[in-house]
Amino acid sequence: MRLVGRDEMADIARAERIKNTVLGYGTYEEMADKTGISTRTLMRMATAKTEPKFADVIKIAEVTGTELSWLAFGEVKEYANLEEINILQAVKTLSEESRDTVKKVIQSMTLADKVLEHMARGKP
């Protein structure tokens, strides 16, 4: 039986973040076209079969609009939690028209929350 060390666990977690980021954007082939990283290398990075070059992680982050510190190290900035990052990544893959629709839905929900909060205070 082989024990998995802490560093290896980190590599597996990074590979999973890379895989989810690439596939959230599209296909390995599409990412290869955008980054210049071969499809084979992307797949090996995403399955923890090879340690990614930091320059390649930067390219993937730039193309997908993913926070580099999260993609490379799993670190999340104070202002965002993992759920928010996943939502942002999903929104970034949408067409401009769909993004505009999402903005309108969020604005409507925010307004509805304010109205409900106002009504809960007993004000007409």
Short mmCIF file of C-alpha atoms in Angstrom, two decimals:
data_model
loop_
_atom_site.label_atom_id
_atom_site.label_comp_id
_atom_site.label_asym_id
_atom_site.label_seq_id
_atom_site.Cartn_x
_atom_site.Cartn_y
_atom_site.Cartn_z
CA MET A 1 0.00 0.00 0.00
CA ARG A 2 1.36 3.40 -0.96
CA LEU A 3 0.88 6.36 1.36
CA VAL A 4 0.04 9.71 -0.15
CA GLY A 5 2.08 12.54 1.35
CA ARG A 6 0.97 16.10 1.97
CA ASP A 7 2.90 17.44 -1.07
CA GLU A 8 1.36 14.82 -3.30
CA MET A 9 -2.12 15.70 -1.99
CA ALA A 10 -1.43 19.33 -2.91
CA ASP A 11 -0.41 18.23 -6.40
CA ILE A 12 -3.63 16.25 -6.79
CA ALA A 13 -5.69 19.21 -5.58
CA ARG A 14 -3.88 21.55 -8.01
CA ALA A 15 -4.47 19.07 -10.84
CA GLU A 16 -8.17 19.01 -9.97
CA ARG A 17 -8.32 22.84 -10.00
CA ILE A 18 -6.57 22.90 -13.38
CA LYS A 19 -8.92 20.24 -14.80
CA ASN A 20 -12.04 22.02 -13.55
CA THR A 21 -10.78 25.37 -14.85
CA VAL A 22 -9.92 24.02 -18.29
CA LEU A 23 -13.16 22.05 -18.67
CA GLY A 24 -15.18 24.95 -17.27
CA TYR A 25 -13.76 27.05 -20.08
CA GLY A 26 -14.29 24.49 -22.83
CA THR A 27 -12.16 21.60 -24.02
CA TYR A 28 -8.49 20.73 -23.70
CA GLU A 29 -8.14 21.43 -27.42
CA GLU A 30 -9.64 24.92 -27.07
CA MET A 31 -7.35 25.68 -24.14
CA ALA A 32 -4.36 24.41 -26.13
CA ASP A 33 -5.26 26.77 -28.98
CA LYS A 34 -5.56 29.76 -26.61
CA THR A 35 -2.47 29.08 -24.48
CA GLY A 36 -0.04 27.33 -26.79
CA ILE A 37 0.23 24.48 -24.27
CA SER A 38 -0.18 21.10 -25.96
CA THR A 39 -3.37 19.17 -25.34
CA ARG A 40 -1.32 16.23 -24.04
CA THR A 41 0.49 18.48 -21.52
CA LEU A 42 -2.79 20.01 -20.35
CA MET A 43 -4.27 16.56 -19.80
CA ARG A 44 -1.16 15.38 -17.93
CA MET A 45 -1.30 18.50 -15.72
CA ALA A 46 -5.02 17.93 -15.07
CA THR A 47 -4.42 14.34 -13.96
CA ALA A 48 -1.34 15.08 -11.80
CA LYS A 49 0.88 13.05 -14.10
CA THR A 50 3.21 16.00 -14.54
CA GLU A 51 4.08 19.03 -12.44
CA PRO A 52 2.87 22.13 -14.32
CA LYS A 53 5.28 24.89 -15.21
CA PHE A 54 4.25 28.04 -13.39
CA ALA A 55 4.26 29.90 -16.73
CA ASP A 56 1.63 27.44 -17.99
CA VAL A 57 -0.53 27.95 -14.90
CA ILE A 58 -0.31 31.71 -15.51
CA LYS A 59 -1.45 31.24 -19.13
CA ILE A 60 -4.44 29.15 -18.05
CA ALA A 61 -5.39 31.71 -15.40
CA GLU A 62 -5.12 34.58 -17.90
CA VAL A 63 -7.19 32.85 -20.59
CA THR A 64 -9.94 31.76 -18.21
CA GLY A 65 -9.92 34.84 -15.97
CA THR A 66 -9.23 32.60 -12.97
CA GLU A 67 -7.54 33.97 -9.87
CA LEU A 68 -3.91 32.83 -10.19
CA SER A 69 -3.35 32.30 -6.45
CA TRP A 70 -6.35 29.98 -6.33
CA LEU A 71 -5.39 28.02 -9.44
CA ALA A 72 -1.75 27.58 -8.44
CA PHE A 73 -1.99 27.22 -4.68
CA GLY A 74 -5.65 26.90 -3.70
CA GLU A 75 -5.48 30.23 -1.90
CA VAL A 76 -8.59 32.35 -1.93
CA LYS A 77 -8.47 36.08 -1.36
CA GLU A 78 -10.36 37.43 1.63
CA TYR A 79 -13.12 38.96 -0.42
CA ALA A 80 -14.12 35.74 -2.13
CA ASN A 81 -14.94 32.23 -1.06
CA LEU A 82 -14.65 29.15 -3.24
CA GLU A 83 -18.34 29.23 -4.13
CA GLU A 84 -18.01 32.83 -5.36
CA ILE A 85 -14.95 31.93 -7.42
CA ASN A 86 -16.82 29.03 -9.03
CA ILE A 87 -19.72 31.35 -9.86
CA LEU A 88 -17.36 33.93 -11.36
CA GLN A 89 -15.63 31.27 -13.43
CA ALA A 90 -18.97 30.04 -14.74
CA VAL A 91 -20.08 33.59 -15.62
CA LYS A 92 -16.82 34.24 -17.48
CA THR A 93 -17.60 31.35 -19.84
CA LEU A 94 -20.95 32.89 -20.87
CA SER A 95 -21.57 34.96 -23.95
CA GLU A 96 -21.76 38.73 -23.50
CA GLU A 97 -25.53 38.61 -23.95
CA SER A 98 -25.89 35.94 -21.28
CA ARG A 99 -23.63 37.91 -18.91
CA ASP A 100 -25.89 40.94 -19.37
CA THR A 101 -28.90 38.77 -18.52
CA VAL A 102 -27.16 37.47 -15.38
CA LYS A 103 -26.41 41.07 -14.33
CA LYS A 104 -30.08 42.00 -14.73
CA VAL A 105 -31.20 38.97 -12.72
CA ILE A 106 -28.77 39.85 -9.91
CA GLN A 107 -29.93 43.47 -9.91
CA SER A 108 -33.57 42.33 -9.71
CA MET A 109 -32.77 39.92 -6.87
CA THR A 110 -30.89 42.63 -4.99
CA LEU A 111 -33.82 45.01 -5.36
CA ALA A 112 -36.26 42.29 -4.25
CA ASP A 113 -34.12 41.61 -1.16
CA LYS A 114 -34.17 45.31 -0.27
CA VAL A 115 -37.95 45.47 -0.68
CA LEU A 116 -38.45 42.37 1.48
CA GLU A 117 -36.10 43.76 4.14
CA HIS A 118 -38.02 47.06 4.11
CA MET A 119 -41.35 45.22 4.44
CA ALA A 120 -40.00 43.06 7.29
CA ARG A 121 -39.34 46.22 9.27
CA GLY A 122 -43.06 46.95 9.01
CA LYS A 123 -42.71 49.87 6.65
CA PRO A 124 -45.05 50.18 3.67
#
